[in-house]
Every structure is written in C-alpha cells, then in structure tokens.
Coordinates of C-alpha atoms and ligand atoms in Angstrom, one line a residue:
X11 CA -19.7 -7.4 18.4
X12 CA -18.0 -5.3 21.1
X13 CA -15.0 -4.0 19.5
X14 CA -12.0 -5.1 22.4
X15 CA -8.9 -4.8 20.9
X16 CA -7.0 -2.8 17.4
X17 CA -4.2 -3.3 15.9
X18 CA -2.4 -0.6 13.6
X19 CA 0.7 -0.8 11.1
X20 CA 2.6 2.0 9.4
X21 CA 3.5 0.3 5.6
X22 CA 5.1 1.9 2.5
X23 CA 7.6 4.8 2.0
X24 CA 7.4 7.3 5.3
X25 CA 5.0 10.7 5.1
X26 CA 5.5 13.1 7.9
X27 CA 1.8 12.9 9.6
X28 CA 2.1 9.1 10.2
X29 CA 3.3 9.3 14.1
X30 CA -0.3 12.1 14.3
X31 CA -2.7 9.4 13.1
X32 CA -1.3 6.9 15.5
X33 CA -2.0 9.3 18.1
X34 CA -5.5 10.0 17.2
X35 CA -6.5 6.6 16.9
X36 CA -4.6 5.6 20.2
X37 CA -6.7 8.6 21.8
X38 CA -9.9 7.4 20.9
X39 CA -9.3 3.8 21.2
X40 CA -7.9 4.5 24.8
X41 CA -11.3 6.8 25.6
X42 CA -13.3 3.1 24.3
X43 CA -11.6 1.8 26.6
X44 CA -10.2 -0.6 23.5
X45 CA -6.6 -1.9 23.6
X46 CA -4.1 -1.3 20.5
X47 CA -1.5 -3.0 19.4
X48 CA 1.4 -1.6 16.9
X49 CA 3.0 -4.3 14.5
X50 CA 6.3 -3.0 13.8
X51 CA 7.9 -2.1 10.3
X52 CA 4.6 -2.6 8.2
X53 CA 3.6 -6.1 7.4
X54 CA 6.4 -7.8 8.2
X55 CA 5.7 -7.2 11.9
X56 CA 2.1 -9.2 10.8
X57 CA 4.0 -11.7 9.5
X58 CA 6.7 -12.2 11.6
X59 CA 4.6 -11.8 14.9
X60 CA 6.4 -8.7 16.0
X61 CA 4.2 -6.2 17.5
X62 CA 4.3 -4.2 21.1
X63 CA 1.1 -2.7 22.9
X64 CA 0.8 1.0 22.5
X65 CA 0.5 2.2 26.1
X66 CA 0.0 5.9 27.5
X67 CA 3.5 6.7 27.4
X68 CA 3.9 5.2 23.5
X69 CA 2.0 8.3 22.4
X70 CA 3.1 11.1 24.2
X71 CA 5.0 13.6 22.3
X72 CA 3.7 11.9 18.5
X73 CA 2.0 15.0 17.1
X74 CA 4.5 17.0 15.9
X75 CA 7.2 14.3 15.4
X76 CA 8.2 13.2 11.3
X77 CA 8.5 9.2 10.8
X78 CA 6.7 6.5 12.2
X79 CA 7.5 5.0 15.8
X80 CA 6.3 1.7 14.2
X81 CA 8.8 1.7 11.6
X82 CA 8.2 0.8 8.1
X83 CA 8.9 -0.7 4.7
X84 CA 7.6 -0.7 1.2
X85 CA 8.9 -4.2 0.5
X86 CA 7.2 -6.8 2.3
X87 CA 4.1 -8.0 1.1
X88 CA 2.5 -10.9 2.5
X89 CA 1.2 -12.4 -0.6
X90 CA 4.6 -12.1 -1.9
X91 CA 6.6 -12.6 1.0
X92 CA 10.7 -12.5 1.0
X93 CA 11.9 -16.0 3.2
X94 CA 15.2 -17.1 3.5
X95 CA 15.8 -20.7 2.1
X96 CA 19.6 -21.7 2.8
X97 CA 21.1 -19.3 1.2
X98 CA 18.2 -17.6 -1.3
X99 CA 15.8 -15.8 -0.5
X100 CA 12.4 -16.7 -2.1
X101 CA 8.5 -15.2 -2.2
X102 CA 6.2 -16.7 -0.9
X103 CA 2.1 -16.0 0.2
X104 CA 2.2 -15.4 3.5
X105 CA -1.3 -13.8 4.0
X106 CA -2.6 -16.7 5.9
X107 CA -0.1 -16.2 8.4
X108 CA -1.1 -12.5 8.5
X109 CA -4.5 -13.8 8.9
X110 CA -3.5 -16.2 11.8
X111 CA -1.5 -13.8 13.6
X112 CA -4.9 -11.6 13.6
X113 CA -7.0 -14.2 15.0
X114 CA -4.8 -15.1 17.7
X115 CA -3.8 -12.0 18.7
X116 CA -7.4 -11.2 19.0
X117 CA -7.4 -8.2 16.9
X118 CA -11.1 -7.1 15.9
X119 CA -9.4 -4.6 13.5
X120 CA -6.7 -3.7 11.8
X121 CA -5.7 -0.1 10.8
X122 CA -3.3 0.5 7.7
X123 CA -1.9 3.8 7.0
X124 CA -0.1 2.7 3.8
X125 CA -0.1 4.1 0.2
X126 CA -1.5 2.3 -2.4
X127 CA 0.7 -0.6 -2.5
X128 CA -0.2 -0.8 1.8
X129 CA -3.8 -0.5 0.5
X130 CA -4.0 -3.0 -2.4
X131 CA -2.6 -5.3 0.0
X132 CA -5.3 -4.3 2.9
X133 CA -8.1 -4.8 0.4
X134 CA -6.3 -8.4 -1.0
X135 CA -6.5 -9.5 2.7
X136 CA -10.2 -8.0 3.5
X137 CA -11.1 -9.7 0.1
X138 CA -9.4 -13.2 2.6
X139 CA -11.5 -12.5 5.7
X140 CA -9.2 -10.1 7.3
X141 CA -11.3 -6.5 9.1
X142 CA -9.3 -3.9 8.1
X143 CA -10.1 0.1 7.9
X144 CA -7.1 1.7 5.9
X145 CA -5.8 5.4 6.0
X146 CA -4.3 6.8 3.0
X147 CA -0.7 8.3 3.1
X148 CA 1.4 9.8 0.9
X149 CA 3.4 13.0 0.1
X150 CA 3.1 12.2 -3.8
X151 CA -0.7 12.7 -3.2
X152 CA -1.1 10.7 -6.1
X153 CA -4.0 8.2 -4.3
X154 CA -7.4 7.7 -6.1
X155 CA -10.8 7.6 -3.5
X156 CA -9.4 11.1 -1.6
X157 CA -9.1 14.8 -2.2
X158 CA -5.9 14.8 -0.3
X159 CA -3.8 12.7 1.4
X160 CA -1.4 14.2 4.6
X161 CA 2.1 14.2 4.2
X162 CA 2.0 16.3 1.3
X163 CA 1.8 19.9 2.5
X164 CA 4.7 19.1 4.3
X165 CA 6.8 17.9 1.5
X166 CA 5.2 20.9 -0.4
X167 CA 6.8 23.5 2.0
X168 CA 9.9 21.4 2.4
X169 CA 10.5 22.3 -1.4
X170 CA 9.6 25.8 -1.1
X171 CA 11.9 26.2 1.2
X172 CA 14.7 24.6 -0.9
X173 CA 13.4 26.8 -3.9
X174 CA 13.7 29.9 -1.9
X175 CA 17.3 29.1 -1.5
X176 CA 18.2 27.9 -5.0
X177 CA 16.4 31.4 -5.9
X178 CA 19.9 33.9 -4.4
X179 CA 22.0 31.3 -5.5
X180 CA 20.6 31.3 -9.3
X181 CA 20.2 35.2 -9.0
X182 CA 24.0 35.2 -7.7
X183 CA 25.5 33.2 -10.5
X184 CA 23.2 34.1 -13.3
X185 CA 23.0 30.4 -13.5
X186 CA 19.8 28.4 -14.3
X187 CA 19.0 25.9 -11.4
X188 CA 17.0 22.5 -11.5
X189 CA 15.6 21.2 -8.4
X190 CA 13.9 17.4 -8.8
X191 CA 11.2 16.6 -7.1
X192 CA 9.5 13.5 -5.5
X193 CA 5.5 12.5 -6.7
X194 CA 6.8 9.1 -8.7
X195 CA 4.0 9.2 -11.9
X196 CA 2.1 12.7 -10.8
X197 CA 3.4 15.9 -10.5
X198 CA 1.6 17.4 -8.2
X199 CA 4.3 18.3 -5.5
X200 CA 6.3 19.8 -8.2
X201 CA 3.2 21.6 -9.5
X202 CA 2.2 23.1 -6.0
X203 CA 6.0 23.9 -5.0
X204 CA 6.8 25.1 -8.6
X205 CA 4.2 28.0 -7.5
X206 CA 4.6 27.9 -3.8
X207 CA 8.5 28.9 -4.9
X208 CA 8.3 31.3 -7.6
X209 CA 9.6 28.4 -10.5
X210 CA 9.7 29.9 -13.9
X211 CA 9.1 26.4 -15.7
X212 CA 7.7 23.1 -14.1
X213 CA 8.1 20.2 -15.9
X214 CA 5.0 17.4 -14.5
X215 CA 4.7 13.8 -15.8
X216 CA 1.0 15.3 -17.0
X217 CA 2.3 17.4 -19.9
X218 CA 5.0 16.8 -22.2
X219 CA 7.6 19.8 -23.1
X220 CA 9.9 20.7 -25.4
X221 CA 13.4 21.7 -24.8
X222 CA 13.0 25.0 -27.5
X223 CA 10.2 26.3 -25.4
X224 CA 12.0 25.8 -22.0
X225 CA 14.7 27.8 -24.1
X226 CA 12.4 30.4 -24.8
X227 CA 11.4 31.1 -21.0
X228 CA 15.2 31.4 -20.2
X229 CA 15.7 33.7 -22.9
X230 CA 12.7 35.7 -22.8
X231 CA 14.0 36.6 -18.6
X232 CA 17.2 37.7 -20.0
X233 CA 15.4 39.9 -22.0
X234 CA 13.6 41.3 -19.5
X235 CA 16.9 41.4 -17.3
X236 CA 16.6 38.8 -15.1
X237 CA 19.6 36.2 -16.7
X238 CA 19.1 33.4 -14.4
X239 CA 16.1 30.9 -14.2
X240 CA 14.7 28.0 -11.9
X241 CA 13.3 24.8 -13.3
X242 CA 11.3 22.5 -11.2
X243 CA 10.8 18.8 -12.6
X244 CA 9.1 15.7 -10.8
X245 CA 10.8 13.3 -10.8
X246 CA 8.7 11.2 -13.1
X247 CA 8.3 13.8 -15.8
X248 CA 9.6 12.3 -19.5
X249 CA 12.7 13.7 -21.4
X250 CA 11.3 14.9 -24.5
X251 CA 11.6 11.2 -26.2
X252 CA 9.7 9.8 -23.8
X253 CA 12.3 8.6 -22.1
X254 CA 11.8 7.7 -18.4
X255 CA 14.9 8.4 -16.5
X256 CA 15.1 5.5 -13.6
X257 CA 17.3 5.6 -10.8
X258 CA 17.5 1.7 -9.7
X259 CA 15.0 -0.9 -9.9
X260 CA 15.0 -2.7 -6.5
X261 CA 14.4 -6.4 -6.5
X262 CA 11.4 -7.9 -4.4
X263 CA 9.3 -4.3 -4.3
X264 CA 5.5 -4.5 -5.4
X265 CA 6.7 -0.8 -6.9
X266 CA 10.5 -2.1 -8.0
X267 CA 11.0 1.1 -10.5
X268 CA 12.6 3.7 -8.6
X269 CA 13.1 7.4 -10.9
X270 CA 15.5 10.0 -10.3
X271 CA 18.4 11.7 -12.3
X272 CA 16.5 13.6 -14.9
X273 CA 17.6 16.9 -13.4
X274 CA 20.8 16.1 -14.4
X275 CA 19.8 15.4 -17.5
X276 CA 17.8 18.3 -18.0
X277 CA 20.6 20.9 -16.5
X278 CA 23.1 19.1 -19.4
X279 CA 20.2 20.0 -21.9
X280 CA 20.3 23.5 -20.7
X281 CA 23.5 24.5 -20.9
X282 CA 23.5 23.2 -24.9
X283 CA 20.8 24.6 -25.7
X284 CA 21.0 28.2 -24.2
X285 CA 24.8 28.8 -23.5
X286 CA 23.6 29.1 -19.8
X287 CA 25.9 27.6 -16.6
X288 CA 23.1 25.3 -15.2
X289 CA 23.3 23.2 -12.0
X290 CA 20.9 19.9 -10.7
X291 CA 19.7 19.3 -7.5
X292 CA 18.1 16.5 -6.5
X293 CA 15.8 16.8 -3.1
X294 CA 15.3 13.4 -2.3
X295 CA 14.1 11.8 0.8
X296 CA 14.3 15.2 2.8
X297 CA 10.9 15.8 1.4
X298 CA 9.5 12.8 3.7
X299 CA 11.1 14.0 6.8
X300 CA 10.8 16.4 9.3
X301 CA 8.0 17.5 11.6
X302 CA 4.3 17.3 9.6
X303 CA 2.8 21.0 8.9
X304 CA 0.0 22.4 10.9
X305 CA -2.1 21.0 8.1
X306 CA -1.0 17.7 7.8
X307 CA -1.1 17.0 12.1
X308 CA -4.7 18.1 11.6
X309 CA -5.7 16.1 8.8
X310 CA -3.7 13.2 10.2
X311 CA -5.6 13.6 13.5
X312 CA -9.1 13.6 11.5
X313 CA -8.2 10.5 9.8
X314 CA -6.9 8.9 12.6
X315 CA -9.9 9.9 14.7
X316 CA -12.5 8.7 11.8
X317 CA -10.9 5.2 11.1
X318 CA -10.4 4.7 14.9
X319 CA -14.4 5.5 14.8
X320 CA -15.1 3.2 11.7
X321 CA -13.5 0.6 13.6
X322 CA -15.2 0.9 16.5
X323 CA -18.6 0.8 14.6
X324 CA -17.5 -2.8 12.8
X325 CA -17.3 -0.8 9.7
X326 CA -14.3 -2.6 8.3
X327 CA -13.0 -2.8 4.5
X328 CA -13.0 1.0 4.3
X329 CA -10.7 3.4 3.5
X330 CA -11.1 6.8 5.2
X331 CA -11.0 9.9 2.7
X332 CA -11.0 13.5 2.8
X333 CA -13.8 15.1 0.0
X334 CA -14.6 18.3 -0.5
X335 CA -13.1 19.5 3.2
X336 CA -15.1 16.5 4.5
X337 CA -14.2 13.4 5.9
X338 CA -15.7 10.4 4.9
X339 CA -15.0 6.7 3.6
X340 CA -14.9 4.9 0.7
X341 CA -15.3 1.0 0.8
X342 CA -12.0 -0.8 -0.4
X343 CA -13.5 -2.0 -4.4
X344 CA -14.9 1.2 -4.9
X345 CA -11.4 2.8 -5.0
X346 CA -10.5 3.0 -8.5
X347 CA -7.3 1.6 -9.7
X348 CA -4.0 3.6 -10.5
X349 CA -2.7 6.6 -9.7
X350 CA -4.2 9.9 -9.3
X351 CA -2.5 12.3 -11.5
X352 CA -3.1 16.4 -12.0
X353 CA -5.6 16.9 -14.3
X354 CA -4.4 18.5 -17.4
X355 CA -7.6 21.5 -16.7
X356 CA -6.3 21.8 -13.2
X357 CA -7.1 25.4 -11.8
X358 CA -3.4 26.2 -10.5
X359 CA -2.0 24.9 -13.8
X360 CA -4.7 27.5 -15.1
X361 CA -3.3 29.5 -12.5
X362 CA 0.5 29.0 -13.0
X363 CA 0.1 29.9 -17.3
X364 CA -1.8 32.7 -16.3
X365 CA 1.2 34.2 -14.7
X366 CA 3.7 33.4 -17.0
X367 CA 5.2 30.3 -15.5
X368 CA 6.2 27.4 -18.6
X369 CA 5.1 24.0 -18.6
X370 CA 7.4 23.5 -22.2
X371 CA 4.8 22.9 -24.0
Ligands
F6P421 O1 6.0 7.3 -2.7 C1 6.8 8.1 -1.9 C2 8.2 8.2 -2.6 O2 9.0 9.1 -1.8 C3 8.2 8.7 -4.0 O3 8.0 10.1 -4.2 C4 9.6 8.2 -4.4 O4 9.6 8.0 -5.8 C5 9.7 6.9 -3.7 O5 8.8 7.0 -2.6 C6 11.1 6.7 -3.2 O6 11.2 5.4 -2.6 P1 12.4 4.9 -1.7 O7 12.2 5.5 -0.4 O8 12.2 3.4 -1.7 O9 13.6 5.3 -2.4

C-alpha cells in the first residue's frame, strides 16, 4: 500500500525534544512526498476532530524550541473519554471515534510521541485496527522497551544547573539544602543530577534510607569542615515509613496520583535530627521546559526520522527504541509492562558510593 498521508499527536506531560521529532518526521515525510497532519492537544484533537496540516512554514524554527506546537494533555483518553452531559461530565469510550476520524481523514498512520499512558493507549487502539508507530517520551526516563528516552538530558542539566546554585547558597549559610526532583516512581533524574551536581545524599524511590545515616553524612562534612550539605530526593522516594508523600490526585487522569512535597518533609526531618538550618526546594515543571540539549534534538531527530521510516514501510504497531546506541523498534506487546526503574546494581550508583555520595541506607 503506498503510504499517502501521516498523521502525528504529541500526548502526555511535555519533554523538551517533542517540537525536534515533529520536525524530523515532517522532513522525511515531506521528502516522500507524504502529507502530515498534526491533531492538536494529544488525543483529544483525535477525538474531537481538531487537527491542522503541517506545512513548510509549521516546521521551521522546531529544533531547538522546548514544548510541543501541537499542544498536549495527559488526561484524555479515548477509551475513557471526559464528555459533558448537562452539567456532569462523564467517561466514556471514544476509541471508535478515534478510529473513525482516522479512516476519514485518510490517515495511513498515526505517530504518537506519548509516555506510557500515550503508548498503552496507542497499543489499545492498534489492538482495534488502528496503524500506529509510537515514539517514546519522557524526562522521567522511566519507559520499559528503550535505553533512553529524549527529554531527559535536558531535565538532567536543568537540575544541575539548579544544584550548582543551591551549592553558594548552602556554602553561604552553612545550611543543608533539599532540592526535589521530578522521575514519578524512578529516580533516575535525581540519580544522574545528584552526580551531575556534586549532591552529598540522593534519596531514589529504588532504595530505602534512614534518617540516622543521612545524619551521619551531614555530620561526618562538618567534621571534615565543610558544615553545609545538599540533599537531592525524587520526588517519588518513600519517607522512611513508607510513606508516599502525594501532592494532589487529579480526577479523570489514567495516572491521577500526582507526588510532591517530600522535600519539605525531609528538610523538617533535618533540622530535628542534626540541629542544622535546612531549606526545600521544589523544581517542578521547569525541568520540562526550555530548549532540548544537543542530545536530546539529536535523539529526537533519530526517532523522528526512524518512525517516520517505519511508517512509510507499513510497519505499524511499533514503538521506536534506542538500544545499545542503536535505534531500532520494538512491536507494541513486546514492551513489558510498568515502569522502568534504576536498577539497584546500576554502575553510577556503583559510581556515586564509590565517591562518598549517601543513598541513607
Ligand atoms: O511524567 C512527567 C512528569 O513531569 C513527572 O515527572 C511528574 O510527576 C508529572 O509529570 C507531573 O505531572 P503534571 O504536569 O500533570 O503535574
């Protein structure tokens, strides 16, 4: 079947990266001579029929730009779809429209750059008929079936940067600092900024810590001279209970739980424990913005450029992955379920012990 016409869609939380695979997939699409359409704000633009055609003058100027110029949202699914009835709004499966809107619009395939809420959902619908070649995004890095997925250098140097500058502050005040970090269940932004930024303990959802070893890294610096300390903690690490600190739970989301606050939590501990004055900072959503690293444009670009190719082959119900430097695909039900944390024999974990930096445990 001569491919004629793609369609693409942005879905799930932003990664910077996401306007660079656009790019590379309009690039090569336009050099088919294949048209492609953008559906705007994720699936809803599926859904609700809202889409625009991606001309020459749509992608100019994408590579080095942070967001998505088709919008986004890691709400609406269309097998659990919010529609207004009166005055309630109620879910309903919608993938049939999805599917509709596909076959009318003529689409031959559909590219989704999602997470893997955006993927689960691509694979629901491929499982309904629907040709779909997915491209995984996140700056959590947390997706199973790749080595890496783009948007998390990024948010890596966007919190070595903030470390840097928590670093004079700390130093100043002889204060110990926590900075939070994004990565939901895996810690592997705070593990890679943690070293990235010189951290002295990083506390992961991987490994469980104790406050009385945290304690001892603080003391042990002020042995050694150095009376002020930074903590890193993802987001989605446990208080020592197990406790699972949760910021809001929003209504409607395939992911409703939404963590944040344990720095607080943790800087309160602090001061208790060791006497020290000890400030939280949470880094929050500037972690997905801003303009993609040299790294991520280029491994957005070969994802974009290898799932514009899939497409154009007819091999649909893919998901393009990066392995071992290489990219390559994985089909859709060979991508194993849940979330990819850091495993506990990790070499910069190995790494980070090795040079004195505390997990508290
Ligand atoms: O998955 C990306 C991510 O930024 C997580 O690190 C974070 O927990 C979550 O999304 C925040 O979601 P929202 O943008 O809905 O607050």
């Amino acid at each position: 079947m001569a491919v004629k016409r793609l369609g693409i869609l942005t879905g799930g939380g932003d990664a910077p990266g996401l306007n660079a695979v656009i790019r590379a997939v309009a690039k090569v699409a336009e050099s088919a001579g294949v048209e492609l359409y953008g559906f705007l704000d994720g699936y809803s633009g599926l859904i609700r029929g809202n889409f625009r055609k991606m001309e020459k003058r749509d992608i100019s100027g994408l590579l080095h730009r942070g967001g998505t110029v088709l919008g986004t949202n890691n709400r609406d699914n269309p097998f659990n779809f919010p529609v207004k009835e009166g005055n309630e709004l109620v879910f309903k499966d919608m993938s049939d429209t999805a599917l509709e809107n596909l076959r009318m619009l003529s689409i031959d395939c559909l590219i989704v750059i999602g997470g893997d809420g955006s993927l689960a959902i691509a694979r629901e619908l491929t499982q309904k008929g629907a040709r779909i070649i997915g491209v995984p995004k996140t700056i959590d890095n947390d997706m199973q079936g790749t080595d890496q997925t783009f948007g998390f250098d990024t948010a890596v140097a966007t919190a070595t940067e903030a470390l840097d500058k928590l670093h004079t502050t700390a130093e100043s005040h002889h204060r110990v600092m926590v900075l939070e970090l994004m990565g939901r269940y895996a810690g592997w932004i705070a593990l890679y900024s943690g070293v990235a930024g010189g951290a002295d303990v990083i506390l992961i959802p991987e490994i469980p810590w104790k406050m009385q070893k945290v304690a001892e890294k603080i003391f042990a610096r002020q042995k050694e001279g150095k009376p002020f300390s930074i903590i890193v903690v993802a987001e989605g690490a446990k208080l020592p209970d197990g406790e699972k600190v949760v910021r809001e739970t929003i209504k409607g989301s395939g992911d409703p739980i939404r963590l944040g606050g344990i720095s607080y939590r943790i800087a309160e501990m602090v001061e208790q424990v060791t006497g020290f004055e000890s400030r939280a900072t949470i880094l929050g959503h500037v972690q997905r913005g801003g303009s993609p690293s040299p790294f991520d444009r280029i491994l957005a670009t070969r994802y974009g450029e290898a799932a514009a190719k899939l497409a154009l082959a007819g091999e649909y119900g893919k998901m393009v992955s990066l392995k071992n430097g290489i990219i390559t695909w994985m089909p859709f039900e060979e991508i194993p379920q849940g979330c990819r944390t850091v495993p506990l024999d990790h070499p910069l974990i190995q790494a980070a012990r090795s040079i004195g930096i505390s997990f508290g445990d």
